[in-house]
Tab-separated table of N, CA and C in Angstrom:
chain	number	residue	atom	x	y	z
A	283	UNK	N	-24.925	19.676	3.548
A	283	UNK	CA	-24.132	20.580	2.718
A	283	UNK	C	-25.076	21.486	1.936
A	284	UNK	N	-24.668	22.658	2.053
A	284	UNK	CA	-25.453	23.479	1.181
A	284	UNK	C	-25.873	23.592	-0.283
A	285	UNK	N	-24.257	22.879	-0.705
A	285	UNK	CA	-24.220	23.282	-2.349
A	285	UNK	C	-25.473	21.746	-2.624
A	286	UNK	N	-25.346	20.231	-2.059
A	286	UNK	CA	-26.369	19.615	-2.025
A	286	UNK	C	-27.639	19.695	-1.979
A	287	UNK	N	-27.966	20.327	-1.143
A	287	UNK	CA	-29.148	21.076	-0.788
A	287	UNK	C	-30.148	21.509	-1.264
A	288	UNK	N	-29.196	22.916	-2.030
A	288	UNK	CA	-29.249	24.063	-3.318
A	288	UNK	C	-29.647	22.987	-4.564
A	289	UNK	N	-28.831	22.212	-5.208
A	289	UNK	CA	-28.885	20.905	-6.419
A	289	UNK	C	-30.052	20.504	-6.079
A	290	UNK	N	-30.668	19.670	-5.067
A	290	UNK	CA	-31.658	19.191	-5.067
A	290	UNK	C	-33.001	19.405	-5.344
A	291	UNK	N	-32.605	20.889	-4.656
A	291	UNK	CA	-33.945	21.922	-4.966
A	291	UNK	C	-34.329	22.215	-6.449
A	292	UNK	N	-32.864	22.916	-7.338
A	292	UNK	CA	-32.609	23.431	-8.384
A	292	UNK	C	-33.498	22.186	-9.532
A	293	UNK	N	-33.112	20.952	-9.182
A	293	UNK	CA	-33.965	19.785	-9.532
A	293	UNK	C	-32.713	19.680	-11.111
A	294	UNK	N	-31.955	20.994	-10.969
A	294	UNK	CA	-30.654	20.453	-12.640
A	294	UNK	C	-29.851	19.546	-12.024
A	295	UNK	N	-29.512	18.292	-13.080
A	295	UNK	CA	-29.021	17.034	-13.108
A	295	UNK	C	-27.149	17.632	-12.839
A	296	UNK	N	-27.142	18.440	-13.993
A	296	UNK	CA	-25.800	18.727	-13.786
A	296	UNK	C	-25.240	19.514	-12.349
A	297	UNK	N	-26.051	20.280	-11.959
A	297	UNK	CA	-25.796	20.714	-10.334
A	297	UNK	C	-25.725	19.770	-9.637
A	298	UNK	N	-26.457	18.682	-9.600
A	298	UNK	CA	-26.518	17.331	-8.517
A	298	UNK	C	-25.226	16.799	-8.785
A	299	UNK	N	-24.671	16.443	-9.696
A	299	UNK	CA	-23.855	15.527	-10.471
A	299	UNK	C	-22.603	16.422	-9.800
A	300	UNK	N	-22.468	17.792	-9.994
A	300	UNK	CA	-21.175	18.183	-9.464
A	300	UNK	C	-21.322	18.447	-7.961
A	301	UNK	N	-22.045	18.406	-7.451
A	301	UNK	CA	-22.709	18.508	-6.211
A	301	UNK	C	-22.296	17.081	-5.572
A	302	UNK	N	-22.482	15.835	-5.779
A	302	UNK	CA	-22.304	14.733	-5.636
A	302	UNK	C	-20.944	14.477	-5.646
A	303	UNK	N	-20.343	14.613	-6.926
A	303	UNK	CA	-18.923	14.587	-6.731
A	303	UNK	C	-17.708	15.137	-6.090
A	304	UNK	N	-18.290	16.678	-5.255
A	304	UNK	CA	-17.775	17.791	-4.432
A	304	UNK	C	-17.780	16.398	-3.057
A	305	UNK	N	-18.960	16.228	-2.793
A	305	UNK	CA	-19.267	15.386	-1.457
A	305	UNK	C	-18.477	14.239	-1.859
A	306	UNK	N	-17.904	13.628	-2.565
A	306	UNK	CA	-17.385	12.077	-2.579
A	306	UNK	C	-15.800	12.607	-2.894
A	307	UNK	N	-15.498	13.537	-3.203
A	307	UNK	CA	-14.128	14.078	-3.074
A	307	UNK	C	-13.999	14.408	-1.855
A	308	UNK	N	-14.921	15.394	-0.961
A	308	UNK	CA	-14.411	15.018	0.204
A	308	UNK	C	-14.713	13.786	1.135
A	309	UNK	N	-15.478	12.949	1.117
A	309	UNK	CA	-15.201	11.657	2.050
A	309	UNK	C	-13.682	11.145	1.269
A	310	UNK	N	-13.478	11.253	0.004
A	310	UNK	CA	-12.513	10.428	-0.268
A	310	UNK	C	-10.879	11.249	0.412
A	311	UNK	N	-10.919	12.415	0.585
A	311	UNK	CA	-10.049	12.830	1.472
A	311	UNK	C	-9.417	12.570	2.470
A	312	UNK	N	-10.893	12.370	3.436
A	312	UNK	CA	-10.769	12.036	4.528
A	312	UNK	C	-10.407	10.985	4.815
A	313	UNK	N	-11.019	9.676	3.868
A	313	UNK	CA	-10.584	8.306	4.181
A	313	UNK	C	-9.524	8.204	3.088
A	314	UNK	N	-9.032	8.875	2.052
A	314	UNK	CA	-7.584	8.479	1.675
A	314	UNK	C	-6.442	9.486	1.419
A	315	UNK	N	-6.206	10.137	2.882
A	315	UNK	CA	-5.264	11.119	2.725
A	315	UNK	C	-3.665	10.933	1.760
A	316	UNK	N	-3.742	12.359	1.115
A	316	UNK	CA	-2.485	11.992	0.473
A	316	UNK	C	-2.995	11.380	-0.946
A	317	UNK	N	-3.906	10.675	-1.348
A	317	UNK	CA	-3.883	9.898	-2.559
A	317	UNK	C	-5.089	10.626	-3.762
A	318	UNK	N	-5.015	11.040	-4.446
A	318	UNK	CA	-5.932	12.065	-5.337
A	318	UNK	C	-7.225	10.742	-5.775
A	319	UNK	N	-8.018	11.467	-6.180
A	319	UNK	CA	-9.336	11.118	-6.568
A	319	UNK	C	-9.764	10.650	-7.341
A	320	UNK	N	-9.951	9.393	-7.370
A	320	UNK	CA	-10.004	8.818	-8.699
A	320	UNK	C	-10.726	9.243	-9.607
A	321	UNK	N	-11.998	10.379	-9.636
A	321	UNK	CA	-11.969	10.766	-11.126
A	321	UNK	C	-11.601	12.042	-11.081
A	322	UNK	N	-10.682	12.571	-10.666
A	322	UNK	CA	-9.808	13.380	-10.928
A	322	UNK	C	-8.664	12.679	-11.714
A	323	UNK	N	-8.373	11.466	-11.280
A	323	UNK	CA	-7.099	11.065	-11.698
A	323	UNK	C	-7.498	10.350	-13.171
A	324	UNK	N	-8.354	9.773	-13.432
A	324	UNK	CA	-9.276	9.873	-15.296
A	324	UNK	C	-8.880	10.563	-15.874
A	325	UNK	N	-9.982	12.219	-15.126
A	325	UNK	CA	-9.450	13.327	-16.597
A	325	UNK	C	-8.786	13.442	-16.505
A	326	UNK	N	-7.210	13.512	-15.667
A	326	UNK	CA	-6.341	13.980	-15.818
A	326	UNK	C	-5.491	12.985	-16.877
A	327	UNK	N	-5.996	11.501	-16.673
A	327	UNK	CA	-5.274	10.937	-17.729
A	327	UNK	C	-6.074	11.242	-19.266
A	328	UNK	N	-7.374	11.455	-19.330
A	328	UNK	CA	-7.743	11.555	-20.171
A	328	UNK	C	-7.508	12.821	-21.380
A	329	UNK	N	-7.183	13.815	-20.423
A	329	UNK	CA	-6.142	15.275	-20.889
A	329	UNK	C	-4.988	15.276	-21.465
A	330	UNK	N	-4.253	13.926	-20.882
A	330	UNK	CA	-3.065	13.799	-21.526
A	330	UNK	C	-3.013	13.287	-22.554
A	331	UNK	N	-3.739	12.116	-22.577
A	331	UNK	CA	-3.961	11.284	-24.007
A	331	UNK	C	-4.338	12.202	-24.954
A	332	UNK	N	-5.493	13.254	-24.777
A	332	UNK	CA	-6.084	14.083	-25.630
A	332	UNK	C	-4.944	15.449	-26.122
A	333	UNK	N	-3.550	15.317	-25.140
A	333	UNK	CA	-2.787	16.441	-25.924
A	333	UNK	C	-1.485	15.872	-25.197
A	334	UNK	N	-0.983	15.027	-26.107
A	334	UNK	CA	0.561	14.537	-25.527
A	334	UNK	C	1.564	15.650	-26.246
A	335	UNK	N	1.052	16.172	-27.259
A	335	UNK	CA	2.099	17.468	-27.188
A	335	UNK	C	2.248	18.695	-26.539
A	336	UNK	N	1.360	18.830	-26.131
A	336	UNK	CA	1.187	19.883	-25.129
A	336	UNK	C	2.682	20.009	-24.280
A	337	UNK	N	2.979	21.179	-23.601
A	337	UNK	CA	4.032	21.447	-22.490
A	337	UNK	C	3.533	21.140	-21.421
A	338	UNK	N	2.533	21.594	-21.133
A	338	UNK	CA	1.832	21.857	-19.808
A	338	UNK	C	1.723	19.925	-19.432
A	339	UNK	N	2.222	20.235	-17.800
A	339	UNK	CA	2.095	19.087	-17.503
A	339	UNK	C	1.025	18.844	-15.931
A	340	UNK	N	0.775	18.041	-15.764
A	340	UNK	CA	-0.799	17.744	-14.742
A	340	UNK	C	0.196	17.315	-13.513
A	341	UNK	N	0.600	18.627	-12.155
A	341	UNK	CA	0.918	17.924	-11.527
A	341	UNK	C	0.134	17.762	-10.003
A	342	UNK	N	0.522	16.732	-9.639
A	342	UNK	CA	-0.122	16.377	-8.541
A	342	UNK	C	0.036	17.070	-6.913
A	343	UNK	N	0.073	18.037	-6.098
A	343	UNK	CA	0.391	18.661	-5.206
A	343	UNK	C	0.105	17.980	-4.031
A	344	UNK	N	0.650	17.272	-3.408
A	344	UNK	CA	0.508	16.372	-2.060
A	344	UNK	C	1.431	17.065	-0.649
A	345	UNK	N	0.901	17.893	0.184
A	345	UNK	CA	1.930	18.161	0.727
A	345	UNK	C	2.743	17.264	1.997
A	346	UNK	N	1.642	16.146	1.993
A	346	UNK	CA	2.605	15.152	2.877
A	346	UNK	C	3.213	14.470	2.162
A	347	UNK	N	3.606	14.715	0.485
A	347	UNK	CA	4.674	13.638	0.090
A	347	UNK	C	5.676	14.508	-0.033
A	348	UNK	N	7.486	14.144	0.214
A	348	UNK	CA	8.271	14.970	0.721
A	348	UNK	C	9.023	14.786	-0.904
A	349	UNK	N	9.955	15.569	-1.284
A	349	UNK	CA	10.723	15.832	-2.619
A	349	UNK	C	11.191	14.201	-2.961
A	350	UNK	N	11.777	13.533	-1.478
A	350	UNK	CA	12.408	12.157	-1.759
A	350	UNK	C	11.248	11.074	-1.724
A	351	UNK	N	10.267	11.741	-1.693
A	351	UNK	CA	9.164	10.278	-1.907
A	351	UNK	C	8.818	10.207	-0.613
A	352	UNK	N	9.139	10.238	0.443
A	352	UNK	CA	8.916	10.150	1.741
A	352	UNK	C	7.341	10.406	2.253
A	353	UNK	N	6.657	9.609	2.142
A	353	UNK	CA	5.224	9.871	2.798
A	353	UNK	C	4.744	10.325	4.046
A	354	UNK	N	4.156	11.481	4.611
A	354	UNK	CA	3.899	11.970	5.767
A	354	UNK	C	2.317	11.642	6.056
A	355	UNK	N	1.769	11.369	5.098
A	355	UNK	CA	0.433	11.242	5.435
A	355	UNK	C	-0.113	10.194	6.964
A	356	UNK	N	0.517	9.841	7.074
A	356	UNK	CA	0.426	9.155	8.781
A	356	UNK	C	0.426	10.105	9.779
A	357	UNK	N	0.455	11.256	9.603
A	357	UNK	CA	0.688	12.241	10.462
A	357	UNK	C	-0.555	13.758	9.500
A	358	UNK	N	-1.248	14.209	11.500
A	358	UNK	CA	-2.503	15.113	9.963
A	358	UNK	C	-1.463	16.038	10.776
A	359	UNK	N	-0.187	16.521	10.289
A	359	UNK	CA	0.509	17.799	9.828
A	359	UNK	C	2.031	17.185	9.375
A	360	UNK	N	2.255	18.126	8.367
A	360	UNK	CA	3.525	17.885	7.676
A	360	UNK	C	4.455	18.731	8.183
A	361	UNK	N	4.475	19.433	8.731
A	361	UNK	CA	5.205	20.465	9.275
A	361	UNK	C	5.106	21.040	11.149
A	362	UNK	N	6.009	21.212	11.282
A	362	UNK	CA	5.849	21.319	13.154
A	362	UNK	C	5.470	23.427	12.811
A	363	UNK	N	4.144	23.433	13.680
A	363	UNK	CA	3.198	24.632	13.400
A	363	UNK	C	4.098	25.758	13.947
A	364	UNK	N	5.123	25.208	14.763
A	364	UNK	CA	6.084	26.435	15.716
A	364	UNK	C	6.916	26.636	15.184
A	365	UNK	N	7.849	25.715	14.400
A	365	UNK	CA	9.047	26.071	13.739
A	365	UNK	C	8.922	26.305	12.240
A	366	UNK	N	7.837	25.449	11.764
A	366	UNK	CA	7.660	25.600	10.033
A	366	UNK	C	8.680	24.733	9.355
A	367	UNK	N	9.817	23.921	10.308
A	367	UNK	CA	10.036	22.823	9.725
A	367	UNK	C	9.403	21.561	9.358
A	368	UNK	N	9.791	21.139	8.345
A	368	UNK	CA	9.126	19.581	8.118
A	368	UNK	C	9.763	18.765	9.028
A	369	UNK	N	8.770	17.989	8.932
A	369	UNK	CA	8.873	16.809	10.238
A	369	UNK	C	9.900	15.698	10.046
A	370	UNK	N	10.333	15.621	8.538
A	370	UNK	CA	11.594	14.866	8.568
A	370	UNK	C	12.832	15.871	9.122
A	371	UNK	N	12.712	17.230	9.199
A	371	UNK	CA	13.816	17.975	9.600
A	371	UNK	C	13.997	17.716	10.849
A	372	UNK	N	12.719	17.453	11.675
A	372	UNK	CA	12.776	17.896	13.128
A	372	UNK	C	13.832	16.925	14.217
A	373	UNK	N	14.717	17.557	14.870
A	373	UNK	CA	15.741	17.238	15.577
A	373	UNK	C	15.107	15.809	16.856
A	374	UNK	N	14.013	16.605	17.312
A	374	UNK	CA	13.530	15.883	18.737
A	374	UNK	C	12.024	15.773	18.215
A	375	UNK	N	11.743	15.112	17.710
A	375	UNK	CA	10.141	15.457	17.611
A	375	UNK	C	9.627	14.551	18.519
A	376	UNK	N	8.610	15.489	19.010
A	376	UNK	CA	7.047	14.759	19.803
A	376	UNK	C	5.895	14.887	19.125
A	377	UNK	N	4.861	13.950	19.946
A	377	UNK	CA	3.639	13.713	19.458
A	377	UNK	C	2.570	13.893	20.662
A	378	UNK	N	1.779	14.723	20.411
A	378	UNK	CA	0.627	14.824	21.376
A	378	UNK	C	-0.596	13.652	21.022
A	379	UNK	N	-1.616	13.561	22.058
A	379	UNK	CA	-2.856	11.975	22.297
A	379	UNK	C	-3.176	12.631	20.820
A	380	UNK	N	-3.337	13.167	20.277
A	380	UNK	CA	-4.180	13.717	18.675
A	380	UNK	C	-3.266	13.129	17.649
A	381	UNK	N	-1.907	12.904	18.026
A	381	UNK	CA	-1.301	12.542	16.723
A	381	UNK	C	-0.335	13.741	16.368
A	382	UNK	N	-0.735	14.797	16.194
A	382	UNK	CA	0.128	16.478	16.085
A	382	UNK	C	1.389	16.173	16.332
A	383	UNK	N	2.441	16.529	15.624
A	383	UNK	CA	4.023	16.203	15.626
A	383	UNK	C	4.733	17.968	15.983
A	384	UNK	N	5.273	17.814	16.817
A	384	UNK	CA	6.136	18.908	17.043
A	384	UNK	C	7.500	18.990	16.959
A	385	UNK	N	8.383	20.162	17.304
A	385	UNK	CA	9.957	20.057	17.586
A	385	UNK	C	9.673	20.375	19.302
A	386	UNK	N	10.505	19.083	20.120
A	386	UNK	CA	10.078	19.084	21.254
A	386	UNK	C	10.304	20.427	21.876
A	387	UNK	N	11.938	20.701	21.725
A	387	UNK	CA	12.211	22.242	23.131
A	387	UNK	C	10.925	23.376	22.097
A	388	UNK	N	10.559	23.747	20.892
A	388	UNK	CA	9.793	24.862	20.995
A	388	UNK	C	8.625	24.197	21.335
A	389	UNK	N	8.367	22.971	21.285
A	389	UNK	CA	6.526	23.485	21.957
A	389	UNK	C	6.692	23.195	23.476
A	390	UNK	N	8.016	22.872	23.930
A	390	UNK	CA	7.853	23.241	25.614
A	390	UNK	C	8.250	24.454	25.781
A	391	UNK	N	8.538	25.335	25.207
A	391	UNK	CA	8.525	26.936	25.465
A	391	UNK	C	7.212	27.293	25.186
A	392	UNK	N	6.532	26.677	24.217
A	392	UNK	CA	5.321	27.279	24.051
A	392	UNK	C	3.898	26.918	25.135
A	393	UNK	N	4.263	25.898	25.603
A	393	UNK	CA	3.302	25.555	26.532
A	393	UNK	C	3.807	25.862	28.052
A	394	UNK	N	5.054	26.134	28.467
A	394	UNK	CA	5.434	26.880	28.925
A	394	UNK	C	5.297	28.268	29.158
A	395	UNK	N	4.961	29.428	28.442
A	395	UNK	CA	4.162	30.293	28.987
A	395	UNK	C	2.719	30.407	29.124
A	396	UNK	N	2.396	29.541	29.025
A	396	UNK	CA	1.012	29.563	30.068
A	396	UNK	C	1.095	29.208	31.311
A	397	UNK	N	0.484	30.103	31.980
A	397	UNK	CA	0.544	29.866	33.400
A	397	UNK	C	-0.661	28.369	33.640
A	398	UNK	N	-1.123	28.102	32.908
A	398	UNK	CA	-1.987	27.157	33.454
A	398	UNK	C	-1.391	25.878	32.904
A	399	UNK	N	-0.491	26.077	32.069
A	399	UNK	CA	0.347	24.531	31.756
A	399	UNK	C	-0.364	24.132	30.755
A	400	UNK	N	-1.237	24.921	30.152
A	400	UNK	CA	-2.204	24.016	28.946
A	400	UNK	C	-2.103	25.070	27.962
A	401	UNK	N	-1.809	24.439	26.388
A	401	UNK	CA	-2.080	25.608	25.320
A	401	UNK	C	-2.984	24.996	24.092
A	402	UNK	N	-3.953	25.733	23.505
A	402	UNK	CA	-4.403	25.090	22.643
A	402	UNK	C	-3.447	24.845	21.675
A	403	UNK	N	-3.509	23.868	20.841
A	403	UNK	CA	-2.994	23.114	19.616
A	403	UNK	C	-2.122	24.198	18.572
A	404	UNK	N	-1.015	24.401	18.609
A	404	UNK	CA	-0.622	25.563	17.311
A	404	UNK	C	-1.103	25.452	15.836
A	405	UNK	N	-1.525	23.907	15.773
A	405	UNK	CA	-1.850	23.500	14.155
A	405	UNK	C	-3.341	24.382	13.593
A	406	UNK	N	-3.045	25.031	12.447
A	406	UNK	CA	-4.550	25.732	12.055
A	406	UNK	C	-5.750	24.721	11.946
A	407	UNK	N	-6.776	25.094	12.733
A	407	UNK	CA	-8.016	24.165	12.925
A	407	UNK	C	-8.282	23.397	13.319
A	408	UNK	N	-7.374	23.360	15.190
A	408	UNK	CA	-7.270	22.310	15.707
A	408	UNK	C	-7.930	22.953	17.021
A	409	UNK	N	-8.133	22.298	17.746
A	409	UNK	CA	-8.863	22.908	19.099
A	409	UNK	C	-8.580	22.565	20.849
A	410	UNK	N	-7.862	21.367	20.061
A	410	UNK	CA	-7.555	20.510	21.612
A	410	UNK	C	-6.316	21.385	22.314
A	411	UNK	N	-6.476	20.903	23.717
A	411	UNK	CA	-5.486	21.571	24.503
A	411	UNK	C	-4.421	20.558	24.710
A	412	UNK	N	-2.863	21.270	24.899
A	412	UNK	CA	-1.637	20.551	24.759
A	412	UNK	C	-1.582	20.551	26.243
A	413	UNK	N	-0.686	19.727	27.004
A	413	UNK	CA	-0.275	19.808	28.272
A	413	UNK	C	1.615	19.621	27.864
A	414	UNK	N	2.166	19.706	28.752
A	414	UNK	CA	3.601	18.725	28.492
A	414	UNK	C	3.779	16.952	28.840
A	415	UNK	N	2.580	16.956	30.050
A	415	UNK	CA	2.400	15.400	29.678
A	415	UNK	C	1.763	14.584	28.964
A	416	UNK	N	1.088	15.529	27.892
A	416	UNK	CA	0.544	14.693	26.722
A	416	UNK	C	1.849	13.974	25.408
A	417	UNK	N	2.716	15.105	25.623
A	417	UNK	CA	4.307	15.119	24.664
A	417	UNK	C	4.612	14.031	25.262
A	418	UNK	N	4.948	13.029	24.062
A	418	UNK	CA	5.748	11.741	24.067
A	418	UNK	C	6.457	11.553	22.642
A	419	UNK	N	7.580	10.870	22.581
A	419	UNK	CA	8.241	10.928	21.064
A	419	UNK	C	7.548	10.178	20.109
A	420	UNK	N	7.857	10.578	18.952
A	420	UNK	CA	7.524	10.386	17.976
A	420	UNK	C	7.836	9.082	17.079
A	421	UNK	N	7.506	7.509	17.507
A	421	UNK	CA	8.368	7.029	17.312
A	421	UNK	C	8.422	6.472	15.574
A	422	UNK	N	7.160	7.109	15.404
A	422	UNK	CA	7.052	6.827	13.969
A	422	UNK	C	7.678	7.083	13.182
A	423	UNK	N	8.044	8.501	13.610
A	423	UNK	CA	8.515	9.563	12.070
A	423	UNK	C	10.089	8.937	12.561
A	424	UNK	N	10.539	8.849	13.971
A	424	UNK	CA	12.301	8.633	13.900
A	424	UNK	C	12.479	7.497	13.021
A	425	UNK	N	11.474	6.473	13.430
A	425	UNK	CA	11.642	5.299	12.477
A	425	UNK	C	11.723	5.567	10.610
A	426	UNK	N	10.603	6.580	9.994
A	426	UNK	CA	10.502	6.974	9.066
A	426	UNK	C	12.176	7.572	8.470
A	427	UNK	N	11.926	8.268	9.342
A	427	UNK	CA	13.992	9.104	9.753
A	427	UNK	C	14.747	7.840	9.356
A	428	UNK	N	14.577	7.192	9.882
A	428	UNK	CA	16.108	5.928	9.880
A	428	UNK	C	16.146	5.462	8.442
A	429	UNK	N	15.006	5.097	8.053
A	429	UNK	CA	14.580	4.404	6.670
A	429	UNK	C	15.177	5.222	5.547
A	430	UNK	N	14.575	6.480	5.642
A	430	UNK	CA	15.670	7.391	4.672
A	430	UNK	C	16.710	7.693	4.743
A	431	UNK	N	17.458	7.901	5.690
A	431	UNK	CA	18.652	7.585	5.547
A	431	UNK	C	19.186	6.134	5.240
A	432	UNK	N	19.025	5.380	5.895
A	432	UNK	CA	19.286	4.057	5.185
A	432	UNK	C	19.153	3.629	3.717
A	433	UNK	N	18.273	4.177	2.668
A	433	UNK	CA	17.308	4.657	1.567
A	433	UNK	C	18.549	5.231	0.563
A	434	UNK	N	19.185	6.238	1.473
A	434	UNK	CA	20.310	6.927	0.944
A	434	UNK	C	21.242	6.698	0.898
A	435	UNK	N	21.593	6.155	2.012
A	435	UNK	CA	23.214	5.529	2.103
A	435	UNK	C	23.210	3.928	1.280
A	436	UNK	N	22.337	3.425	1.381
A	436	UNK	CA	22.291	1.896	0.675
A	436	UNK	C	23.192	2.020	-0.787
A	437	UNK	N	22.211	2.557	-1.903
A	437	UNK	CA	23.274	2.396	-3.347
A	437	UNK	C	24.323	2.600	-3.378
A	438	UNK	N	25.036	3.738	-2.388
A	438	UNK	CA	26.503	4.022	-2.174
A	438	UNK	C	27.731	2.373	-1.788
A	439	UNK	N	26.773	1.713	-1.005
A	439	UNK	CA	27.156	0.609	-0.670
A	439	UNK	C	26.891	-0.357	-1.424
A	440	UNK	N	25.903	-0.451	-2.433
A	440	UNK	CA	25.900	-1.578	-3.213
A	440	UNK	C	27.107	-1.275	-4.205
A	441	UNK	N	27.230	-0.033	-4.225
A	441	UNK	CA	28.283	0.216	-5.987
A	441	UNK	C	29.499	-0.242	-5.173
A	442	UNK	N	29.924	-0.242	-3.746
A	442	UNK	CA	31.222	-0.620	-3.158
A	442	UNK	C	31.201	-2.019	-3.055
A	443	UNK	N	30.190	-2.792	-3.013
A	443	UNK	CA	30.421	-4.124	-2.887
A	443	UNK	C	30.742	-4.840	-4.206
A	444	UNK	N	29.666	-4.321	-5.045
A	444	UNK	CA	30.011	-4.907	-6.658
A	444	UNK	C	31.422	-4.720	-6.926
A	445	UNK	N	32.098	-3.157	-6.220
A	445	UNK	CA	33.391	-2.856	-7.111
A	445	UNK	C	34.614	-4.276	-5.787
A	446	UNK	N	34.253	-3.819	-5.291
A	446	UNK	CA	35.003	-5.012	-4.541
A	446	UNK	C	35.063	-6.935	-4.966
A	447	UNK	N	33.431	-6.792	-5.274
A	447	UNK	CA	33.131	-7.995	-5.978
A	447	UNK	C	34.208	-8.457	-7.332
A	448	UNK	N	33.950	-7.437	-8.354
A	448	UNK	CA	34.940	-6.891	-9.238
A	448	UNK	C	36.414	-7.649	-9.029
A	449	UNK	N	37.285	-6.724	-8.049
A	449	UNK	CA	38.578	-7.129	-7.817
A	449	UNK	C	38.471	-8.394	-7.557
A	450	UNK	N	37.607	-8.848	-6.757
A	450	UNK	CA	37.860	-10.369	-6.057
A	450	UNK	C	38.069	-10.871	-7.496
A	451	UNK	N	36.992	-10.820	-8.241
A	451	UNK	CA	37.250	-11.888	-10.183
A	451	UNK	C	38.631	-11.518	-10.629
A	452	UNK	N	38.725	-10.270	-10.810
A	452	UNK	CA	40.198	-9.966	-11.107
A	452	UNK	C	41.393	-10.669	-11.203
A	453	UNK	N	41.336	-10.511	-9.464
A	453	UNK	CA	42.397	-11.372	-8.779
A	453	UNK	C	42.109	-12.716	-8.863
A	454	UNK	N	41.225	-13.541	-8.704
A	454	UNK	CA	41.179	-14.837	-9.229
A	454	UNK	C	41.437	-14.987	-10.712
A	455	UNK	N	41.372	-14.194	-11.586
A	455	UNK	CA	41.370	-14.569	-12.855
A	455	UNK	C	43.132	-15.001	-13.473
C-alpha cells in the first residue's frame, strides 16, 4: 500500500498509526462484511457519551442490511446489477459459481445476446464470465424469503391465538 509505504518513510508516528488503521479497516472488511469496525464503533460511542444532547445522530450505513433487519451480507451484492432490485424483491433469483445473485429471465436476456453465450459479470468490479449453465437458484436468499415472511405473518398469529385463548377462559369462567 502506498499510503504505508509513504508513513514508513515519513518516519511520523501519527502517519503510521493512521496508516495502520486504514490497512486493518480494510482486512476487517473483508473478513467481516456488513459489521463496522471496532474502533470506529469506540469513537462513535465515545462521541455520544461526550454529547448526549446533541441532535445529530451516528448512523451506521450497511447496505446489505435491509430496512426489516434482513441481512444480505451472505451474498457480495445486494442488489441484482440488471434490474436494481434488491434481492429480497427478486421474483426468480439465480446464482452464478461466484456467488452473484440475479433476477433469472433478465440475466438470460442478457447473456443471451452474446453470440458466444458468455457475458462478463454485470456487478461493478467483477470480471468473471457468466454462461447460462453457470445460473442455478438461489437457494439461500428463497430460504431468507420464507423467513421474512414468516417473521411477518407470525405476531399477527400470536395476537389471534392469545385472543382465542381469551374466549376459551371466558367461556369456562
Amino acid at each position: 500500500d502506498k499510503t504505508l509505504s509513504k508513513a514508513a518513510v515519513d518516519g511520523n508516528d501519527s502517519t503510521k498509526e493512521d496508516a495502520l488503521i486504514a490497512f486493518d479497516r480494510q482486512v476487517w472488511k473483508i473478513n467481516h462484511p456488513g459489521e463496522p469496525f471496532p474502533a470506529d464503533a469506540k469513537k462513535s460511542k465515545k462521541r455520544k457519551a461526550a454529547d448526549d444532547d446533541s441532535d445529530d445522530e451516528v448512523v451506521d450505513i450497511n447496505p446489505s442490511t435491509q430496512k426489516d433487519g434482513s441481512n444480505l451480507g451472505a451474498f457480495p451484492n445486494a442488489k441484482c446489477p440488471i434490474t436494481g432490485k434488491s434481492l429480497l424483491d427478486l421474483d426468480d433469483p439465480v446464482e452464478d459459481h461466484k456467488g452473484y445473485v440475479y433476477e433469472k429471465s433478465a440475466m438470460e436476456q442478457f447473456i443471451n445476446k452474446s453470440s458466444s453465450g458468455s457475458k462478463k459479470c454485470p456487478a461493478a468490479g467483477t470480471s468473471h464470465q457468466v454462461t447460462l449453465a453457470d445460473l442455478r437458484p438461489c437457494i439461500a436468499l428463497t430460504v431468507m424469503k420464507r423467513r421474512r415472511v414468516l417473521s411477518q405473518t407470525q405476531p399477527s398469529t400470536q395476537v389471534d391465538l392469545k385472543g382465542k385463548r381469551k374466549q376459551a377462559i371466558d367461556l369456562a369462567a
